[in-house]
Short mmCIF file of C-alpha atoms in Angstrom, two decimals:
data_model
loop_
_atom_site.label_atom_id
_atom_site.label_comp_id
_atom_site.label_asym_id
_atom_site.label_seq_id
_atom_site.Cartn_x
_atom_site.Cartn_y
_atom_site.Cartn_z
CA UNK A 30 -14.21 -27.97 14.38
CA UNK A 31 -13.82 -25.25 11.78
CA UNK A 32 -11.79 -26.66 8.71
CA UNK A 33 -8.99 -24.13 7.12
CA UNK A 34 -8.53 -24.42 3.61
CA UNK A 35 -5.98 -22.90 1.48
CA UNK A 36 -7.86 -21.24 -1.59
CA UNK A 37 -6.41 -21.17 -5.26
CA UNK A 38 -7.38 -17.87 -6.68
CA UNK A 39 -10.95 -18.68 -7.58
CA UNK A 40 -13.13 -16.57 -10.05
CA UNK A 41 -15.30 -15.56 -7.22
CA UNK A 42 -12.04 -14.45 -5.10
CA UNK A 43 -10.53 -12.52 -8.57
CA UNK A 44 -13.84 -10.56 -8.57
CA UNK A 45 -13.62 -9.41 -4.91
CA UNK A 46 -10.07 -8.67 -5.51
CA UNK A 47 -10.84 -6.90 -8.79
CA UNK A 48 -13.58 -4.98 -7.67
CA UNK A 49 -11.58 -3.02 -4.92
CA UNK A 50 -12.97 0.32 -5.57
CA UNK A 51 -15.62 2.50 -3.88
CA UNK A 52 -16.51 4.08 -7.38
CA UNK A 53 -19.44 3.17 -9.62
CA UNK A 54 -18.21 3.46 -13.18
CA UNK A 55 -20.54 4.57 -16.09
CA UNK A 56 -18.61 4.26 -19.47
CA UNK A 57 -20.11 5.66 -22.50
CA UNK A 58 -19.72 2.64 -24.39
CA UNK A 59 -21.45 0.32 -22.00
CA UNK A 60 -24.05 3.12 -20.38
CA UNK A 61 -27.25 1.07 -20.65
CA UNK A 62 -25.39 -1.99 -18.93
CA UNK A 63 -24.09 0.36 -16.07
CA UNK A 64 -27.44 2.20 -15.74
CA UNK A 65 -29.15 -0.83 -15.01
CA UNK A 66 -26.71 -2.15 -12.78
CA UNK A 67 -27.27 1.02 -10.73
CA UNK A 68 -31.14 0.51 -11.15
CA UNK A 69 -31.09 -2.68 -10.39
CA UNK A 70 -29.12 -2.50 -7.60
CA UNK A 71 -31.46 -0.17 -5.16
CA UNK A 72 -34.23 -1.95 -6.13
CA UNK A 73 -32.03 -5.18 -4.69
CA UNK A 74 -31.35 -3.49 -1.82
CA UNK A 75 -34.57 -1.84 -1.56
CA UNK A 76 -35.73 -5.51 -1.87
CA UNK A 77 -33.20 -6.72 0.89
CA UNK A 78 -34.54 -4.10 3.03
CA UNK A 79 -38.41 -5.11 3.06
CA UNK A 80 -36.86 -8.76 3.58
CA UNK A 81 -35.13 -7.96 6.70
CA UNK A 82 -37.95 -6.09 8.10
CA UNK A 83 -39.86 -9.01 7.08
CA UNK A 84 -37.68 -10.99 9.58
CA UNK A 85 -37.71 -8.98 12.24
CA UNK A 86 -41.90 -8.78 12.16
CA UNK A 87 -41.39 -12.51 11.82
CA UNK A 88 -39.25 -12.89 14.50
CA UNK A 89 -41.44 -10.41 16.90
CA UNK A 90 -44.52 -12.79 15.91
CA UNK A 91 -46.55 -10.08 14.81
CA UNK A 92 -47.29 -11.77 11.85
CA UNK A 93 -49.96 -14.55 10.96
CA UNK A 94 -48.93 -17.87 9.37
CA UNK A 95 -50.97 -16.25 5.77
CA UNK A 96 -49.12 -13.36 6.03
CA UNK A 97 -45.84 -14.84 6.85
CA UNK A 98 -46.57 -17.15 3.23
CA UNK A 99 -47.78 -13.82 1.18
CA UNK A 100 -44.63 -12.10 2.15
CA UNK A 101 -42.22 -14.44 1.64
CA UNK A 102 -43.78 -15.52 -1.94
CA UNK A 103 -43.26 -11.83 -2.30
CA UNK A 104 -40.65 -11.26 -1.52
CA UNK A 105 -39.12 -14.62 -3.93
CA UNK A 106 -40.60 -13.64 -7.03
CA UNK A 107 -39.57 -9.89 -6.50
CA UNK A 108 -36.09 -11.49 -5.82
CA UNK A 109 -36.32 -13.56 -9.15
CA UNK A 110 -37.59 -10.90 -11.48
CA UNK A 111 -34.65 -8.24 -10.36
CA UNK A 112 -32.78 -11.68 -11.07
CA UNK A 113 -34.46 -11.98 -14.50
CA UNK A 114 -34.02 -8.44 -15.78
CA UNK A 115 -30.30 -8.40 -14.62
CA UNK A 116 -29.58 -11.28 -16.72
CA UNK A 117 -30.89 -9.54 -19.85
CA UNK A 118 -28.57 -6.92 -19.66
CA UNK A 119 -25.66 -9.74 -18.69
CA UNK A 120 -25.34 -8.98 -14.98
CA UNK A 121 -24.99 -11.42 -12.56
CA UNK A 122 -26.51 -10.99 -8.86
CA UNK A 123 -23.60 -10.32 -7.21
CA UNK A 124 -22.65 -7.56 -9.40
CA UNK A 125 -26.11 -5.75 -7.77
CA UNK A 126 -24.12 -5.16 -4.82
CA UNK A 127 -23.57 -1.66 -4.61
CA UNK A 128 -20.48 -0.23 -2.91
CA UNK A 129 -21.07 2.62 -0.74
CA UNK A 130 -17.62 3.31 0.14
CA UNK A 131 -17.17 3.32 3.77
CA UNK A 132 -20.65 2.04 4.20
CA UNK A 133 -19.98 -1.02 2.61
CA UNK A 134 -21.79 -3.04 0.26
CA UNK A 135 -25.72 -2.52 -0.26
CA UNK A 136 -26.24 -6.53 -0.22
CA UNK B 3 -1.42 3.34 -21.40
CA UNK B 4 -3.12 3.04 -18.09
CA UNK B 5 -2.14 3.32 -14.81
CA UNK B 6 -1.53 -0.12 -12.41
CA UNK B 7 -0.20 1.37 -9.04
CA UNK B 8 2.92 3.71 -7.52
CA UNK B 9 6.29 3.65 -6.38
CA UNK B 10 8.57 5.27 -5.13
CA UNK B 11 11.68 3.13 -6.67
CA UNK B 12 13.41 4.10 -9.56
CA UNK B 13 13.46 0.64 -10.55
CA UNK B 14 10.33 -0.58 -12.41
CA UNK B 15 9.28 -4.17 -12.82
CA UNK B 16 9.33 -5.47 -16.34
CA UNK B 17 6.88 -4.34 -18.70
CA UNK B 18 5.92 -1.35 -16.74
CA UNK B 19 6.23 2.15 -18.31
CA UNK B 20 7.44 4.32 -15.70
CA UNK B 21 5.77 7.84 -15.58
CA UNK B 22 7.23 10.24 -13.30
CA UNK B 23 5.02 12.49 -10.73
CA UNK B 24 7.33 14.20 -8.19
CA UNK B 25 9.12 11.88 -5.66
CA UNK B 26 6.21 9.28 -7.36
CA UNK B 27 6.40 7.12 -10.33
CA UNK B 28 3.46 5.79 -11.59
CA UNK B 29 3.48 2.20 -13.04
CA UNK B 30 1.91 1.91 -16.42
CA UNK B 31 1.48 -1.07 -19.06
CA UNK B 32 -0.16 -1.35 -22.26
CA UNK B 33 -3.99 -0.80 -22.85
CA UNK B 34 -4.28 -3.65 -25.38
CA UNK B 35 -2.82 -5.75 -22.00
CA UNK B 36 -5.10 -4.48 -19.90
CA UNK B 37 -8.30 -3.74 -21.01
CA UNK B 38 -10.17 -5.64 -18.21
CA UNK B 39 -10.11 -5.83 -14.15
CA UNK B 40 -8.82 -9.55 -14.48
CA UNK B 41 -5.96 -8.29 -16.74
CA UNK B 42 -5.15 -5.52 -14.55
CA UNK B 43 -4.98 -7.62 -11.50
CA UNK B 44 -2.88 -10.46 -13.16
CA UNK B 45 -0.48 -7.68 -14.42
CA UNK B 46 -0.42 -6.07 -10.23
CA UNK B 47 0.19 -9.67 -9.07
CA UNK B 48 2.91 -10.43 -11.39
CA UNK B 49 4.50 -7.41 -9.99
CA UNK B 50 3.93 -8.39 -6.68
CA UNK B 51 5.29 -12.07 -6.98
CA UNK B 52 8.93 -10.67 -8.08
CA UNK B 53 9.40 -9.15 -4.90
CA UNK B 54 8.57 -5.96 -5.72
CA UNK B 55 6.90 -3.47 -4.01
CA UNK B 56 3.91 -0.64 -4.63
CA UNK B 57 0.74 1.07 -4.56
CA UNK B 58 -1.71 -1.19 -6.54
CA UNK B 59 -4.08 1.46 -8.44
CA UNK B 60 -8.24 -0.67 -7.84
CA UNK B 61 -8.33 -3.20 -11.18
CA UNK B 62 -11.49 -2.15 -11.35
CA UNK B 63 -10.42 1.76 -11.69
CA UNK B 64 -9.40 2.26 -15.48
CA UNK B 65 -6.61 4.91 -15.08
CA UNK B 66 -4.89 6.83 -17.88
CA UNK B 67 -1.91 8.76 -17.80
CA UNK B 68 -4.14 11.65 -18.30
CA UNK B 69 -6.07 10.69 -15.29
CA UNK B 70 -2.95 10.98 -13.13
CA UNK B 71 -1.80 14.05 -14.64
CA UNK B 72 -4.14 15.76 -12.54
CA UNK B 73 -4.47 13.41 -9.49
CA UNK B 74 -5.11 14.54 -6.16
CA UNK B 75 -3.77 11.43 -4.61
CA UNK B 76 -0.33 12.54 -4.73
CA UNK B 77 -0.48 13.86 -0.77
CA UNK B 78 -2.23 10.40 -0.07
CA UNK B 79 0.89 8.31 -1.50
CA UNK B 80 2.89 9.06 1.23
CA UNK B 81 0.89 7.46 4.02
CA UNK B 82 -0.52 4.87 2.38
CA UNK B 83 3.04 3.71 1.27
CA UNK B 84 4.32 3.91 5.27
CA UNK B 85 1.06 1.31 5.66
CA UNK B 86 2.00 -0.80 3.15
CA UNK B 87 5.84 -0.93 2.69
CA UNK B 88 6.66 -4.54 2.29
CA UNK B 89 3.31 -5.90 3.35
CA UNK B 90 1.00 -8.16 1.08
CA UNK B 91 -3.12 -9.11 1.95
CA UNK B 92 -4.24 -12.39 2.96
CA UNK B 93 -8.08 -12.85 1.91
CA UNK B 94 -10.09 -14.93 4.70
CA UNK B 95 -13.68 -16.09 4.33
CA UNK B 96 -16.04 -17.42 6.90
CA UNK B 97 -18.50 -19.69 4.42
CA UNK B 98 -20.82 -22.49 4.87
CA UNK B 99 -19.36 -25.95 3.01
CA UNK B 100 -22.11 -26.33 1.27
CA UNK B 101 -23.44 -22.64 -0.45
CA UNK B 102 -25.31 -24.44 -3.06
CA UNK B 103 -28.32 -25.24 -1.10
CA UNK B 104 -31.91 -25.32 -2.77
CA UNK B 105 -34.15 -22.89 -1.81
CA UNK B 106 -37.62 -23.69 -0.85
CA UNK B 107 -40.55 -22.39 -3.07
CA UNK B 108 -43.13 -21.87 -0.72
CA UNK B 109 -43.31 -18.38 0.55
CA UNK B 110 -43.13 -19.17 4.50
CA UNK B 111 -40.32 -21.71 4.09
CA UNK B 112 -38.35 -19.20 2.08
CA UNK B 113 -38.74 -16.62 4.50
CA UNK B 114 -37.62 -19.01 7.39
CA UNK B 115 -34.91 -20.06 5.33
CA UNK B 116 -33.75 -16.46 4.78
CA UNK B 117 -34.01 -16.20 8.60
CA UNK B 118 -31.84 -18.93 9.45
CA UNK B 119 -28.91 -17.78 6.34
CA UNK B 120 -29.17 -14.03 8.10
CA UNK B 121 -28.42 -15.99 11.57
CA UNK B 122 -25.81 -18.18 10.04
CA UNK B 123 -23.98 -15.09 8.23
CA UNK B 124 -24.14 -13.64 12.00
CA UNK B 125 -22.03 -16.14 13.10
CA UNK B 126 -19.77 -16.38 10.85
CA UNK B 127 -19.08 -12.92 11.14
CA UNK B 128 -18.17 -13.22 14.90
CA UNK B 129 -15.84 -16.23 14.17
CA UNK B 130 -13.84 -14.22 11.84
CA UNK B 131 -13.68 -11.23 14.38
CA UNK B 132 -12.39 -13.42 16.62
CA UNK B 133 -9.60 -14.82 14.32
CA UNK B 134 -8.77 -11.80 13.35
CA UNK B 135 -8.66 -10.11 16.54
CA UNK B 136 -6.20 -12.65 17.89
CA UNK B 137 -4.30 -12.07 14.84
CA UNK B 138 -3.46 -8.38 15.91
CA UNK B 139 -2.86 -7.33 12.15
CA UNK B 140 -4.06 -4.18 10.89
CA UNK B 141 -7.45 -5.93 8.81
CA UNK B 142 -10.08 -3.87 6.50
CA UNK B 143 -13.91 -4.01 7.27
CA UNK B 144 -15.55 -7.39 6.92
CA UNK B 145 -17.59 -7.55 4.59
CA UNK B 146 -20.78 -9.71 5.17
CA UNK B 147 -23.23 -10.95 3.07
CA UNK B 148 -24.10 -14.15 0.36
CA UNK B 149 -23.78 -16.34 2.82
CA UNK B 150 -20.19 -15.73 4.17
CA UNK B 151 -18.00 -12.36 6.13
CA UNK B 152 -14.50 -11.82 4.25
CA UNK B 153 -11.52 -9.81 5.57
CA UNK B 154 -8.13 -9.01 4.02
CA UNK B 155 -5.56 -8.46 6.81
CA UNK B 156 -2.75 -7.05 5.95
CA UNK B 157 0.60 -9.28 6.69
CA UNK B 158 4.91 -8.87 5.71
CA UNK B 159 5.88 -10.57 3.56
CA UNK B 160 8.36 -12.25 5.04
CA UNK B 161 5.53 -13.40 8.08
CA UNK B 162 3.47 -14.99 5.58
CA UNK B 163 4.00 -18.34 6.64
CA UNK B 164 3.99 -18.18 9.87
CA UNK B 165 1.20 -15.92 9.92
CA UNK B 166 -0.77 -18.40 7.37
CA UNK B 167 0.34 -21.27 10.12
CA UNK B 168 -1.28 -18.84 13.58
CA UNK B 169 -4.27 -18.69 11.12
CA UNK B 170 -4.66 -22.42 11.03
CA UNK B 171 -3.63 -22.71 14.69
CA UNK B 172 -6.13 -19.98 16.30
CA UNK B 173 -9.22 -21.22 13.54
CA UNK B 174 -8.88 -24.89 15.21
CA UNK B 175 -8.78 -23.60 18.90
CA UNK B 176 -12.48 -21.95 17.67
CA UNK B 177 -15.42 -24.90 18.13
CA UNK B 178 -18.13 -24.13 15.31
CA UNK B 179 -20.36 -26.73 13.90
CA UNK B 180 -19.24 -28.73 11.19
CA UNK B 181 -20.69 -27.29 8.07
CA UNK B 182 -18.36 -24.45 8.65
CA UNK B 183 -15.22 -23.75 6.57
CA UNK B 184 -12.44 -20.74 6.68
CA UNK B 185 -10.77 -19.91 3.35
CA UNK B 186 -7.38 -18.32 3.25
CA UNK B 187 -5.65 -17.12 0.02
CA UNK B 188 -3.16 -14.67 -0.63
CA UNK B 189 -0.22 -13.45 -0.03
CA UNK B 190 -1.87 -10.64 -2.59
CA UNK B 191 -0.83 -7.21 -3.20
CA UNK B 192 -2.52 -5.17 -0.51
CA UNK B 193 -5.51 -3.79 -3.00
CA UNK B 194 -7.73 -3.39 0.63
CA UNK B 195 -5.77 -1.19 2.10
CA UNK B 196 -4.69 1.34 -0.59
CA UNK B 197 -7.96 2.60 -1.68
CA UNK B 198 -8.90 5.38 0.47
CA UNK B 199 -7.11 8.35 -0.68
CA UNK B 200 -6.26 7.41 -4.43
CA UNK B 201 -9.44 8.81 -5.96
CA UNK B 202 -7.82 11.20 -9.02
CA UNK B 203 -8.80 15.12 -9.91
#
């Protein structure tokens, strides 16, 4: 049975609600930081998107058990070093999410 | 100064600077008190929690007075405001109960994993559809993804309870496995629904 909770106002919650824009925002004084976040942010979703068609092969079975583990290790690493580099310019992975308005989110 | 939402009351809540525009005030406070999208939003719901009612500006959007000078949103203000007119947001959230779970590190496992999380976010997503569609309140696009679909629907304020109650209600009629949990927060001000159309000049 599906459990209801009531939620305080988390951090996580704060950000969604904080983040209610469609607009990416490059400020002069933080360019480098907002740059990257752009950046970094296709090549997350450009990441994403090789995953999911990853899946879908996978799911089709049109791919071998070696090819299955070379992707996937691929795929984790690539995941990890978009991770890495974000950090160093102090953004988190859920602030790679791009927001393409009525699109939605890239990831 | 910048810019925290609209009304179209004379009266302004305290510690706003009111800055007319037409039939249109907009609601200002002090940079030094608002210099981040936290700040801004803690100002908004402040607002909000005395009762009174507006246009929350996006925390996230840093707006000046200068910025509004020029807006183009002015035309927008009007509909939005027949949307929103004594409404707040409720904030619901499909999610597993545990989101913490360790990943495996061999490439094939991962990608299996990753398989099974894409299925699971699937299903969450239909649950909250169907919660929401029995809700029959106006609700924004889910958004899916990191393990969990999210909704704000938008409620009156003076429904809140009983709407937060039907929530409880029509999420226990819904069978789902148990690892499953629905988070509900709010009443907020309705930032979801007061975004299109307030893009400035």
């Amino acid at each position: 049975m599906t459990e209801t909770t009531e939620m305080p106002p988390t951090q996580d919650m704060l950000n969604r609600l904080s983040e209610a824009t469609d607009r990416i925002a490059i400020d002069p004084e933080t360019v480098e930081q907002d740059l990257a976040r752009v950046v970094l942010g296709l090549m997350a979703f450009l990441r994403q998107l090789m995953e999911l068609q990853a899946i879908r092969r996978m799911e089709a079975g049109a791919l071998s058990a070696a090819q299955e583990e070379k992707l996937g290790t691929t795929l984790m690493k690539a995941e990890a070093a978009i991770h890495d580099v974000a950090e160093k310019f102090g953004i988190s992975p859920n602030d790679l999410a791009l927001d393409l308005g009525p699109l939605g989110k890239t990831i | 100064m910048n810019v925290l939402g609209w009304t179209g009351d004379t009266n302004v809540p305290p510690g706003a600077q009111p800055f007319r525009r037409g039939r249109w005030t907009a609601l200002l406070a002090s940079s030094d008190s608002t210099k981040t999208p936290h700040a801004r939003l803690a100002i908004q719901v402040s607002w909000f929690d005395t009762g009174f009612d507006f246009i929350p500006v996006a925390p996230a959007q840093q707006l000046t007075r200068a910025d509004v000078t020029g807006a183009a949103c002015l035309g927008n203000l009007e509909t939005i405001w027949k949307n929103i007119e004594g409404r707040g947001q409720f904030w619901l959230a499909v999610r597993p109960r545990d989101e913490h779970r360790s990943m495996p590190c061999q490439g094939r496992a991962w990608l299996q994993t990753r398989k099974a999380r894409q299925d699971q976010e699937r299903h969450h997503k239909t649950l909250l559809d169907k919660i929401v569609k029995e809700l029959n309140l106006p609700v924004n696009a889910c958004q899916q993804g990191a393990q969990r679909a999210s909704s704000a629907i938008l409620v009156p304020r003076h429904a809140a309870q009983k709407t937060r109650l039907a929530i409880a209600q029509i999420a226990q009629k819904h069978e789902t496995s148990a690892d499953v949990t629905l988070a509900v927060s709010g009443l907020w001000p309705p930032l979801a629904f007061t975004q299109k159309g307030l893009g400035t000049a």
